[in-house]
Amino acid sequence: MAKTNAATSSSTDILLRYNNKNRNDFLFSFNSISLFNKSLPFKRPSLPPPLLSLSSSPSKPLTTRVSIAPVEYAPPAPDSFNFHQEISRLQSLRSKLAHSKTLNGKHSVLNDDSHVKRFFKIGGVSRFLDSINLTSRELFLLKCLVAAGQEHVVSLEGFELVESEAVGSVRTSVKSALYNLVEIIEGFDLSDNGNKGLERINYGVNLNDEEIKDLKKLLKSLGEVEEFYDCIGGVIGYQIMVLELLFQSTFKKQTTNWSQHIKESMECQFLEIHAPSGLDLSKNTEYASQAALWGIEGLPDLGEIYPLGGSADRLGLVDPDTGECLPAAMLPYCGRTLLEGLIRDLQAREFLYFKIYGKQCITPVAIMTSSAKNNHEHITSLCERLSWFGRGQSSFQLFEQPLVPAVSAEDGQWLVTKPFAPVCKPGGHGVIWKLAYDKGIFEWFYDHDRKGATVRQVSNVVAATDLTLLALAGIGLRHRKKLGFASCKRNSGATEGINVLIEKKNLDGQWAYGLSCIEYTEFDKFEITGSPCSTNGLQAEFPANTNILYVDLPSLELVASSNNEKSLPGMVLNTKKPIVYMDHYGNCHSVSGGRLECTMQNIADNFTNTYLSRCYKGVEDKLDTFIVYNERRRVTSSAKRKRRHSDNTLHQTPDGALLDILRNAYDLLSHCDIELPQIEGNDKYVDSGPPFLIFLHPALGPLWEVTRQKFNGGSISKGSELQIEVAEFSWRNVQLDGSLIIIAENVMGSTRMDPNGEPILQYGNRCGRCRLQNVKVVNKGINWSFGDNIYWKHDVQRFEALKVILHGNAEFEADNVTVQGNQIFEIPDGYKMKITSGDSGLQVQLNPLEQKIMDSGSWHWNYKIHGPHIRLGLVET
């Protein structure tokens, strides 16, 4: 808001501007004497328009718009915003609305609000509202908006529906003269050709099609906020929470006893946070393997939940053809979208279950979307285009989270891009639990006989590496836990939260314990610093929150249905990052502000265990919440932000995440007696590509102890590329110097039509197969000097490569052979190709498979459980 001092003596201009493409603009100006000798402290419009605009066009009726704001007037800087007074007013209003059980009753309550009274006293407002035929519900929502102090959202260009008390007092003295003039202007139209002079038109304010569309969108958005945030008071409650969080932030800067305030807000006498202890999967390997087996065994009891509604502004993803902004789920990563990567990881676990137990298992997947960047439409379209990934549409539930208004950090005022168009963003992934309850997702999971679920975010591309997810779910199911975290060492300075053990003494004298999370935006509140030398250098000491969760569905549903603040966990207002938006004039704004967000992992705050006395050691084993650890690159590495040319770090970029994928590939294969180059620190690759590319389909495992039994011996030279897209695969003493690409149409099985006519993937049926033994592959491979290579997309230029393409149930074998140069072997469905060395080079045999082995193939890996481990045996058919 502009803040300048007005001149002691000023004049008020009343302007009439006529715009027509066929003639020059003309201006009437009527100067009036100053009414007061001092400035008047009224609120200026957030988007200052012309005072009165009459626009004419051949296709649209003339539109009259009026503003009561003086032109040659600038108010002084107002006093600081009184948070306490506004919060008290809104809390009183919320209470009265809650006690009114009918819509008419709620109208009566709102009509008594001072903001609403003043709003409807403005000349032209009632006519304006009558002209757009609002329903009683829509009028109620509009009144809630006004009562929340957000009248400026419904200000038209030139028709400002905002008036302060000071302006009202000024207008009273000139009201008659001013409105007589307005009525004269409103009663005439300037004809299009200029020959008929001024013509009479309908009295009132007209909206053009775009404004009507924006108004309807605003009312829809208000309705969603009112409905979803009903547990805290709807639109009014949303604004109360915003102001309370802003006030807390202000209070923190002004008080020296913030810790006491935290204890009061958490309703406890004593509060401490400790580093949580839990199973380290990288060290206690035997128990980790057992926990992973529990996870595989329990797969039929598990669902999968993906919170994909975020706007992912930092990623800056844009459709190269249309220029449309895209959500993170559509990022093309390693040859497929991130969403495809999530489903592929899930199918790998289901394939492992099939190989062990011989049963088909299709996990139901619930996906939270939003309308940000057409997120819901893009995700739905992708699922439809890929035939719901061969899982059937009935195994998916997509539910859309509401967008919420962004506010100024100064006074909680909603930011607007144009009339009727507040800046809106998704309300954080923590809305997922209440929204899931509202949309019937829990009942849907129960209909599929599910007890628990695993949760992961789309940008984390390594979450399913090895046994992390399976062990997490296995422990949760086996020990009937309510919630579990997968965690790891935290990178200092990273924009990520920490997992903590909360210890507090409640007001009733009991001691409460539970695992939880503190978001990085809340570090200041808990006086957490990044210095390892500080008294509580928790950023370095405590583990990272990764948003990889196991959840018990009935326990979550109980909280999500509570109809109070508990169903919206971890509400925060992050104002550390500016809100950037474009107004309808094309001007870009960057404003200190935020929006009310919830954090899904803080649902854990509802699962604390209480004891009569203080617990000092080993309390974690008795809690309903738990945590497991693993190496960081096997737990989290995210493609969250777009890398810029000036960046000297690859952290949280697609480039950096790729390096962690390759480090995992090194860890996996180097234990198989395969020699390959090590990956150095990220700074080594800021200006260059990685030392190699290795992309292995997760169905080769996904447990590394399974994958390692399929690989043994050989080497992968620096600058080589290996891509294996087939699950039934054997590598024995293979030396790779160049590019080797093996792609099967039927990686894990083939699709069959179900009774509803949908293609369903049948695991293990008619898989492609590939065996390599004593093979040397030599070719020029990737052109590493090509400037347009995008390695994390797996979009590279090659000089030469060996490609094996397996159609249907095709098989490929190479034995005691050297394959040089650019070669493509494409094997048709139902055939087996075998390559050996001949007198004149390669000897190629292509034979049809016998009918009796069409489904099972000529060989397969047999999976058997041996103690806490899985043992493989190669079986010839």
Tab-separated table of N, CA and C in Angstrom, residues 670-791:
chain	number	residue	atom	x	y	z
A	670	SER	N	28.791	-52.558	-7.132
A	670	SER	CA	30.174	-52.793	-6.703
A	670	SER	C	30.259	-53.988	-5.758
A	671	HIS	N	29.147	-54.355	-5.119
A	671	HIS	CA	29.110	-55.541	-4.258
A	671	HIS	C	28.871	-56.816	-5.060
A	672	CYS	N	28.777	-56.678	-6.375
A	672	CYS	CA	28.569	-57.843	-7.251
A	672	CYS	C	29.845	-58.180	-8.023
A	673	ASP	N	30.980	-57.724	-7.502
A	673	ASP	CA	32.269	-57.929	-8.179
A	673	ASP	C	32.286	-57.288	-9.560
A	674	ILE	N	31.615	-56.162	-9.685
A	674	ILE	CA	31.629	-55.389	-10.934
A	674	ILE	C	32.442	-54.125	-10.686
A	675	GLU	N	33.447	-53.918	-11.500
A	675	GLU	CA	34.274	-52.724	-11.375
A	675	GLU	C	33.615	-51.563	-12.114
A	676	LEU	N	33.515	-50.401	-11.429
A	676	LEU	CA	32.954	-49.213	-12.078
A	676	LEU	C	33.451	-47.973	-11.350
A	677	PRO	N	33.443	-46.823	-12.028
A	677	PRO	CA	33.994	-45.597	-11.428
A	677	PRO	C	33.156	-45.135	-10.241
A	678	GLN	N	33.812	-44.523	-9.273
A	678	GLN	CA	33.105	-43.938	-8.141
A	678	GLN	C	32.537	-42.572	-8.522
A	679	ILE	N	31.466	-42.185	-7.808
A	679	ILE	CA	30.889	-40.850	-7.975
A	679	ILE	C	31.481	-39.953	-6.899
A	680	GLU	N	32.060	-38.846	-7.294
A	680	GLU	CA	32.652	-37.908	-6.335
A	680	GLU	C	31.579	-36.937	-5.841
A	681	GLY	N	32.004	-35.901	-5.123
A	681	GLY	CA	31.072	-34.907	-4.591
A	681	GLY	C	30.361	-34.131	-5.688
A	682	ASN	N	29.204	-33.559	-5.351
A	682	ASN	CA	28.409	-32.841	-6.341
A	682	ASN	C	29.170	-31.700	-7.006
A	683	ASP	N	30.047	-31.035	-6.248
A	683	ASP	CA	30.761	-29.894	-6.812
A	683	ASP	C	31.632	-30.294	-7.998
A	684	LYS	N	31.986	-31.569	-8.079
A	684	LYS	CA	32.811	-32.060	-9.179
A	684	LYS	C	32.051	-32.017	-10.503
A	685	TYR	N	30.698	-32.064	-10.422
A	685	TYR	CA	29.887	-32.207	-11.637
A	685	TYR	C	29.012	-31.001	-11.930
A	686	VAL	N	29.307	-29.874	-11.270
A	686	VAL	CA	28.522	-28.662	-11.530
A	686	VAL	C	28.636	-28.246	-12.980
A	687	ASP	N	29.823	-28.391	-13.544
A	687	ASP	CA	30.052	-27.951	-14.926
A	687	ASP	C	30.305	-29.101	-15.892
A	688	SER	N	30.002	-30.324	-15.472
A	688	SER	CA	30.244	-31.456	-16.361
A	688	SER	C	29.215	-32.542	-16.088
A	689	GLY	N	29.169	-33.526	-16.982
A	689	GLY	CA	28.250	-34.636	-16.805
A	689	GLY	C	28.792	-35.644	-15.825
A	690	PRO	N	27.973	-36.626	-15.421
A	690	PRO	CA	28.414	-37.670	-14.493
A	690	PRO	C	29.396	-38.616	-15.169
A	691	PRO	N	30.093	-39.461	-14.411
A	691	PRO	CA	31.092	-40.365	-15.002
A	691	PRO	C	30.467	-41.532	-15.755
A	692	PHE	N	29.207	-41.817	-15.522
A	692	PHE	CA	28.498	-42.887	-16.245
A	692	PHE	C	27.003	-42.682	-16.033
A	693	LEU	N	26.202	-43.422	-16.768
A	693	LEU	CA	24.752	-43.449	-16.572
A	693	LEU	C	24.319	-44.899	-16.393
A	694	ILE	N	23.632	-45.183	-15.294
A	694	ILE	CA	23.089	-46.524	-15.050
A	694	ILE	C	21.643	-46.381	-14.576
A	695	PHE	N	20.725	-46.955	-15.329
A	695	PHE	CA	19.309	-46.929	-14.978
A	695	PHE	C	18.790	-48.368	-14.960
A	696	LEU	N	18.441	-48.841	-13.768
A	696	LEU	CA	17.983	-50.215	-13.593
A	696	LEU	C	16.520	-50.214	-13.178
A	697	HIS	N	15.711	-51.010	-13.848
A	697	HIS	CA	14.298	-51.099	-13.479
A	697	HIS	C	14.191	-51.636	-12.054
A	698	PRO	N	13.346	-51.016	-11.204
A	698	PRO	CA	13.268	-51.463	-9.814
A	698	PRO	C	12.776	-52.902	-9.651
A	699	ALA	N	12.075	-53.455	-10.644
A	699	ALA	CA	11.599	-54.839	-10.547
A	699	ALA	C	12.743	-55.841	-10.610
A	700	LEU	N	13.960	-55.413	-10.929
A	700	LEU	CA	15.130	-56.278	-10.784
A	700	LEU	C	15.332	-56.647	-9.318
A	701	GLY	N	14.780	-55.850	-8.406
A	701	GLY	CA	14.803	-56.112	-6.972
A	701	GLY	C	13.379	-56.180	-6.435
A	702	PRO	N	12.885	-55.107	-5.826
A	702	PRO	CA	13.608	-53.860	-5.566
A	702	PRO	C	14.618	-53.972	-4.432
A	703	LEU	N	14.512	-55.050	-3.632
A	703	LEU	CA	15.512	-55.267	-2.587
A	703	LEU	C	16.862	-55.532	-3.231
A	704	TRP	N	17.893	-54.885	-2.708
A	704	TRP	CA	19.209	-55.028	-3.313
A	704	TRP	C	19.725	-56.460	-3.193
A	705	GLU	N	19.356	-57.166	-2.132
A	705	GLU	CA	19.842	-58.542	-2.014
A	705	GLU	C	19.256	-59.418	-3.114
A	706	VAL	N	18.123	-59.048	-3.663
A	706	VAL	CA	17.556	-59.755	-4.808
A	706	VAL	C	18.290	-59.360	-6.087
A	707	THR	N	18.445	-58.055	-6.297
A	707	THR	CA	19.116	-57.566	-7.505
A	707	THR	C	20.534	-58.111	-7.611
A	708	ARG	N	21.240	-58.167	-6.500
A	708	ARG	CA	22.648	-58.589	-6.521
A	708	ARG	C	22.824	-60.050	-6.918
A	709	GLN	N	21.763	-60.831	-6.798
A	709	GLN	CA	21.847	-62.225	-7.239
A	709	GLN	C	21.655	-62.362	-8.750
A	710	LYS	N	21.261	-61.279	-9.388
A	710	LYS	CA	21.093	-61.291	-10.848
A	710	LYS	C	22.317	-60.732	-11.564
A	711	PHE	N	23.244	-60.125	-10.811
A	711	PHE	CA	24.466	-59.547	-11.378
A	711	PHE	C	25.675	-60.203	-10.730
A	712	ASN	N	26.676	-60.486	-11.543
A	712	ASN	CA	27.927	-60.995	-10.984
A	712	ASN	C	29.053	-60.832	-11.995
A	713	GLY	N	30.108	-60.136	-11.569
A	713	GLY	CA	31.340	-60.046	-12.346
A	713	GLY	C	31.285	-59.071	-13.501
A	714	GLY	N	32.474	-58.669	-13.941
A	714	GLY	CA	32.595	-57.809	-15.096
A	714	GLY	C	32.999	-56.393	-14.730
A	715	SER	N	32.716	-55.478	-15.629
A	715	SER	CA	33.132	-54.096	-15.414
A	715	SER	C	32.259	-53.148	-16.233
A	716	ILE	N	32.210	-51.912	-15.771
A	716	ILE	CA	31.532	-50.825	-16.492
A	716	ILE	C	32.519	-49.670	-16.539
A	717	SER	N	32.971	-49.333	-17.727
A	717	SER	CA	34.013	-48.320	-17.885
A	717	SER	C	33.452	-46.906	-17.713
A	718	LYS	N	34.341	-45.987	-17.426
A	718	LYS	CA	33.962	-44.579	-17.317
A	718	LYS	C	33.389	-44.098	-18.656
A	719	GLY	N	32.305	-43.348	-18.578
A	719	GLY	CA	31.657	-42.843	-19.785
A	719	GLY	C	30.665	-43.814	-20.396
A	720	SER	N	30.424	-44.944	-19.718
A	720	SER	CA	29.491	-45.940	-20.249
A	720	SER	C	28.056	-45.624	-19.841
A	721	GLU	N	27.142	-46.307	-20.527
A	721	GLU	CA	25.706	-46.152	-20.256
A	721	GLU	C	25.074	-47.538	-20.196
A	722	LEU	N	24.337	-47.807	-19.110
A	722	LEU	CA	23.638	-49.077	-18.955
A	722	LEU	C	22.193	-48.801	-18.589
A	723	GLN	N	21.274	-49.313	-19.394
A	723	GLN	CA	19.854	-49.220	-19.097
A	723	GLN	C	19.240	-50.605	-19.242
A	724	ILE	N	18.628	-51.090	-18.160
A	724	ILE	CA	18.009	-52.414	-18.190
A	724	ILE	C	16.552	-52.286	-17.785
A	725	GLU	N	15.663	-52.546	-18.726
A	725	GLU	CA	14.216	-52.478	-18.497
A	725	GLU	C	13.618	-53.868	-18.667
A	726	VAL	N	14.049	-54.796	-17.836
A	726	VAL	CA	13.522	-56.152	-17.845
A	726	VAL	C	13.805	-56.757	-16.472
A	727	ALA	N	12.822	-57.489	-15.915
A	727	ALA	CA	12.974	-58.042	-14.571
A	727	ALA	C	13.652	-59.415	-14.581
A	728	GLU	N	13.309	-60.239	-15.563
A	728	GLU	CA	13.925	-61.572	-15.674
A	728	GLU	C	15.226	-61.403	-16.450
A	729	PHE	N	16.309	-61.175	-15.701
A	729	PHE	CA	17.586	-60.765	-16.297
A	729	PHE	C	18.731	-61.421	-15.543
A	730	SER	N	19.771	-61.780	-16.306
A	730	SER	CA	20.969	-62.365	-15.707
A	730	SER	C	22.209	-61.770	-16.359
A	731	TRP	N	23.117	-61.275	-15.517
A	731	TRP	CA	24.400	-60.688	-15.952
A	731	TRP	C	25.507	-61.498	-15.310
A	732	ARG	N	26.318	-62.137	-16.135
A	732	ARG	CA	27.441	-62.903	-15.639
A	732	ARG	C	28.687	-62.539	-16.440
A	733	ASN	N	29.608	-61.862	-15.757
A	733	ASN	CA	30.891	-61.487	-16.356
A	733	ASN	C	30.697	-60.724	-17.664
A	734	VAL	N	30.104	-59.560	-17.552
A	734	VAL	CA	29.878	-58.679	-18.714
A	734	VAL	C	30.784	-57.467	-18.574
A	735	GLN	N	31.495	-57.165	-19.653
A	735	GLN	CA	32.361	-55.984	-19.680
A	735	GLN	C	31.747	-54.966	-20.632
A	736	LEU	N	31.430	-53.795	-20.080
A	736	LEU	CA	30.753	-52.765	-20.866
A	736	LEU	C	31.660	-51.558	-21.035
A	737	ASP	N	31.890	-51.200	-22.281
A	737	ASP	CA	32.638	-49.987	-22.629
A	737	ASP	C	31.865	-49.301	-23.749
A	738	GLY	N	30.897	-48.480	-23.362
A	738	GLY	CA	30.007	-47.847	-24.341
A	738	GLY	C	28.586	-47.849	-23.813
A	739	SER	N	27.613	-48.025	-24.703
A	739	SER	CA	26.202	-47.992	-24.313
A	739	SER	C	25.549	-49.355	-24.527
A	740	LEU	N	24.839	-49.840	-23.489
A	740	LEU	CA	24.066	-51.067	-23.570
A	740	LEU	C	22.655	-50.767	-23.073
A	741	ILE	N	21.677	-50.950	-23.952
A	741	ILE	CA	20.285	-50.626	-23.640
A	741	ILE	C	19.429	-51.853	-23.925
A	742	ILE	N	18.742	-52.354	-22.888
A	742	ILE	CA	17.875	-53.530	-23.021
A	742	ILE	C	16.481	-53.128	-22.571
A	743	ILE	N	15.527	-53.196	-23.490
A	743	ILE	CA	14.161	-52.733	-23.208
A	743	ILE	C	13.171	-53.832	-23.554
A	744	ALA	N	12.323	-54.180	-22.583
A	744	ALA	CA	11.278	-55.176	-22.794
A	744	ALA	C	9.919	-54.498	-22.754
A	745	GLU	N	9.040	-54.888	-23.668
A	745	GLU	CA	7.654	-54.413	-23.602
A	745	GLU	C	6.973	-54.948	-22.352
A	746	ASN	N	7.194	-56.223	-22.067
A	746	ASN	CA	6.603	-56.874	-20.898
A	746	ASN	C	7.673	-57.035	-19.821
A	747	VAL	N	7.915	-55.964	-19.072
A	747	VAL	CA	8.981	-55.987	-18.065
A	747	VAL	C	8.652	-56.969	-16.952
A	748	MET	N	7.417	-56.901	-16.444
A	748	MET	CA	7.009	-57.731	-15.300
A	748	MET	C	5.882	-58.687	-15.636
A	749	GLY	N	5.311	-58.572	-16.814
A	749	GLY	CA	4.176	-59.397	-17.204
A	749	GLY	C	3.468	-58.764	-18.388
A	750	SER	N	2.301	-59.297	-18.702
A	750	SER	CA	1.520	-58.788	-19.841
A	750	SER	C	0.129	-58.418	-19.364
A	751	THR	N	-0.571	-57.629	-20.165
A	751	THR	CA	-1.905	-57.174	-19.781
A	751	THR	C	-2.989	-58.056	-20.384
A	752	ARG	N	-4.069	-58.204	-19.625
A	752	ARG	CA	-5.264	-58.892	-20.087
A	752	ARG	C	-6.472	-58.032	-19.767
A	753	MET	N	-7.503	-58.146	-20.568
A	753	MET	CA	-8.706	-57.363	-20.351
A	753	MET	C	-9.532	-57.964	-19.210
A	754	ASP	N	-9.957	-57.110	-18.293
A	754	ASP	CA	-10.821	-57.578	-17.218
A	754	ASP	C	-12.279	-57.513	-17.674
A	755	PRO	N	-13.239	-57.949	-16.860
A	755	PRO	CA	-14.650	-57.923	-17.267
A	755	PRO	C	-15.176	-56.539	-17.622
A	756	ASN	N	-14.514	-55.489	-17.125
A	756	ASN	CA	-14.942	-54.123	-17.442
A	756	ASN	C	-14.280	-53.580	-18.702
A	757	GLY	N	-13.481	-54.422	-19.363
A	757	GLY	CA	-12.819	-53.989	-20.589
A	757	GLY	C	-11.569	-53.166	-20.364
A	758	GLU	N	-11.010	-53.223	-19.141
A	758	GLU	CA	-9.798	-52.480	-18.841
A	758	GLU	C	-8.595	-53.410	-18.876
A	759	PRO	N	-7.464	-52.943	-19.416
A	759	PRO	CA	-6.255	-53.778	-19.415
A	759	PRO	C	-5.636	-53.845	-18.024
A	760	ILE	N	-5.406	-55.057	-17.520
A	760	ILE	CA	-4.827	-55.263	-16.186
A	760	ILE	C	-3.528	-56.042	-16.339
A	761	LEU	N	-2.467	-55.532	-15.746
A	761	LEU	CA	-1.170	-56.194	-15.796
A	761	LEU	C	-1.204	-57.480	-14.979
A	762	GLN	N	-0.896	-58.601	-15.630
A	762	GLN	CA	-0.807	-59.905	-14.969
A	762	GLN	C	0.669	-60.210	-14.711
A	763	TYR	N	1.081	-60.136	-13.444
A	763	TYR	CA	2.481	-60.313	-13.111
A	763	TYR	C	2.960	-61.726	-13.468
A	764	GLY	N	4.169	-61.785	-14.030
A	764	GLY	CA	4.811	-63.053	-14.334
A	764	GLY	C	4.363	-63.709	-15.617
A	765	ASN	N	3.356	-63.171	-16.268
A	765	ASN	CA	2.822	-63.808	-17.470
A	765	ASN	C	3.467	-63.227	-18.723
A	766	ARG	N	4.090	-64.082	-19.519
A	766	ARG	CA	4.683	-63.684	-20.809
A	766	ARG	C	5.654	-62.513	-20.653
A	767	CYS	N	6.577	-62.645	-19.706
A	767	CYS	CA	7.604	-61.611	-19.508
A	767	CYS	C	8.684	-61.718	-20.588
A	768	GLY	N	9.307	-60.595	-20.884
A	768	GLY	CA	10.529	-60.609	-21.661
A	768	GLY	C	11.677	-61.105	-20.796
A	769	ARG	N	12.725	-61.689	-21.449
A	769	ARG	CA	13.842	-62.256	-20.684
A	769	ARG	C	15.168	-61.984	-21.398
A	770	CYS	N	16.219	-61.815	-20.595
A	770	CYS	CA	17.537	-61.558	-21.175
A	770	CYS	C	18.622	-62.168	-20.291
A	771	ARG	N	19.550	-62.930	-20.945
A	771	ARG	CA	20.704	-63.500	-20.242
A	771	ARG	C	21.980	-63.142	-20.985
A	772	LEU	N	22.947	-62.628	-20.228
A	772	LEU	CA	24.255	-62.288	-20.792
A	772	LEU	C	25.319	-63.018	-19.984
A	773	GLN	N	26.207	-63.739	-20.694
A	773	GLN	CA	27.276	-64.471	-20.007
A	773	GLN	C	28.561	-64.377	-20.815
A	774	ASN	N	29.619	-63.919	-20.140
A	774	ASN	CA	30.921	-63.748	-20.798
A	774	ASN	C	30.776	-62.916	-22.073
A	775	VAL	N	30.218	-61.733	-21.902
A	775	VAL	CA	29.942	-60.839	-23.027
A	775	VAL	C	30.770	-59.570	-22.873
A	776	LYS	N	31.313	-59.119	-23.997
A	776	LYS	CA	32.028	-57.854	-24.027
A	776	LYS	C	31.329	-56.928	-25.011
A	777	VAL	N	30.932	-55.744	-24.519
A	777	VAL	CA	30.230	-54.764	-25.357
A	777	VAL	C	31.147	-53.560	-25.527
A	778	VAL	N	31.460	-53.250	-26.770
A	778	VAL	CA	32.363	-52.133	-27.066
A	778	VAL	C	31.740	-51.267	-28.156
A	779	ASN	N	31.501	-50.013	-27.856
A	779	ASN	CA	31.039	-49.034	-28.859
A	779	ASN	C	31.352	-47.621	-28.374
A	780	LYS	N	31.105	-46.656	-29.220
A	780	LYS	CA	31.461	-45.264	-28.889
A	780	LYS	C	30.500	-44.645	-27.882
A	781	GLY	N	29.318	-45.208	-27.741
A	781	GLY	CA	28.386	-44.771	-26.701
A	781	GLY	C	27.937	-43.331	-26.812
A	782	ILE	N	27.796	-42.663	-25.664
A	782	ILE	CA	27.258	-41.295	-25.575
A	782	ILE	C	28.275	-40.281	-26.075
A	783	ASN	N	27.781	-39.271	-26.754
A	783	ASN	CA	28.588	-38.113	-27.123
A	783	ASN	C	28.604	-37.164	-25.935
A	784	TRP	N	29.567	-37.359	-25.034
A	784	TRP	CA	29.597	-36.595	-23.789
A	784	TRP	C	29.924	-35.129	-23.993
A	785	SER	N	30.418	-34.764	-25.155
A	785	SER	CA	30.739	-33.357	-25.410
A	785	SER	C	29.564	-32.593	-26.024
A	786	PHE	N	28.456	-33.288	-26.293
A	786	PHE	CA	27.284	-32.633	-26.886
A	786	PHE	C	26.637	-31.710	-25.852
A	787	GLY	N	26.515	-30.438	-26.186
A	787	GLY	CA	26.071	-29.427	-25.224
A	787	GLY	C	24.627	-29.534	-24.797
A	788	ASP	N	23.786	-30.185	-25.601
A	788	ASP	CA	22.357	-30.264	-25.274
A	788	ASP	C	21.969	-31.552	-24.540
A	789	ASN	N	22.939	-32.344	-24.124
A	789	ASN	CA	22.611	-33.514	-23.309
A	789	ASN	C	21.953	-33.081	-21.996
A	790	ILE	N	20.841	-33.706	-21.656
A	790	ILE	CA	20.204	-33.480	-20.355
A	790	ILE	C	20.181	-34.839	-19.657
A	791	TYR	N	21.165	-35.061	-18.813
A	791	TYR	CA	21.396	-36.399	-18.283
A	791	TYR	C	20.263	-36.855	-17.368
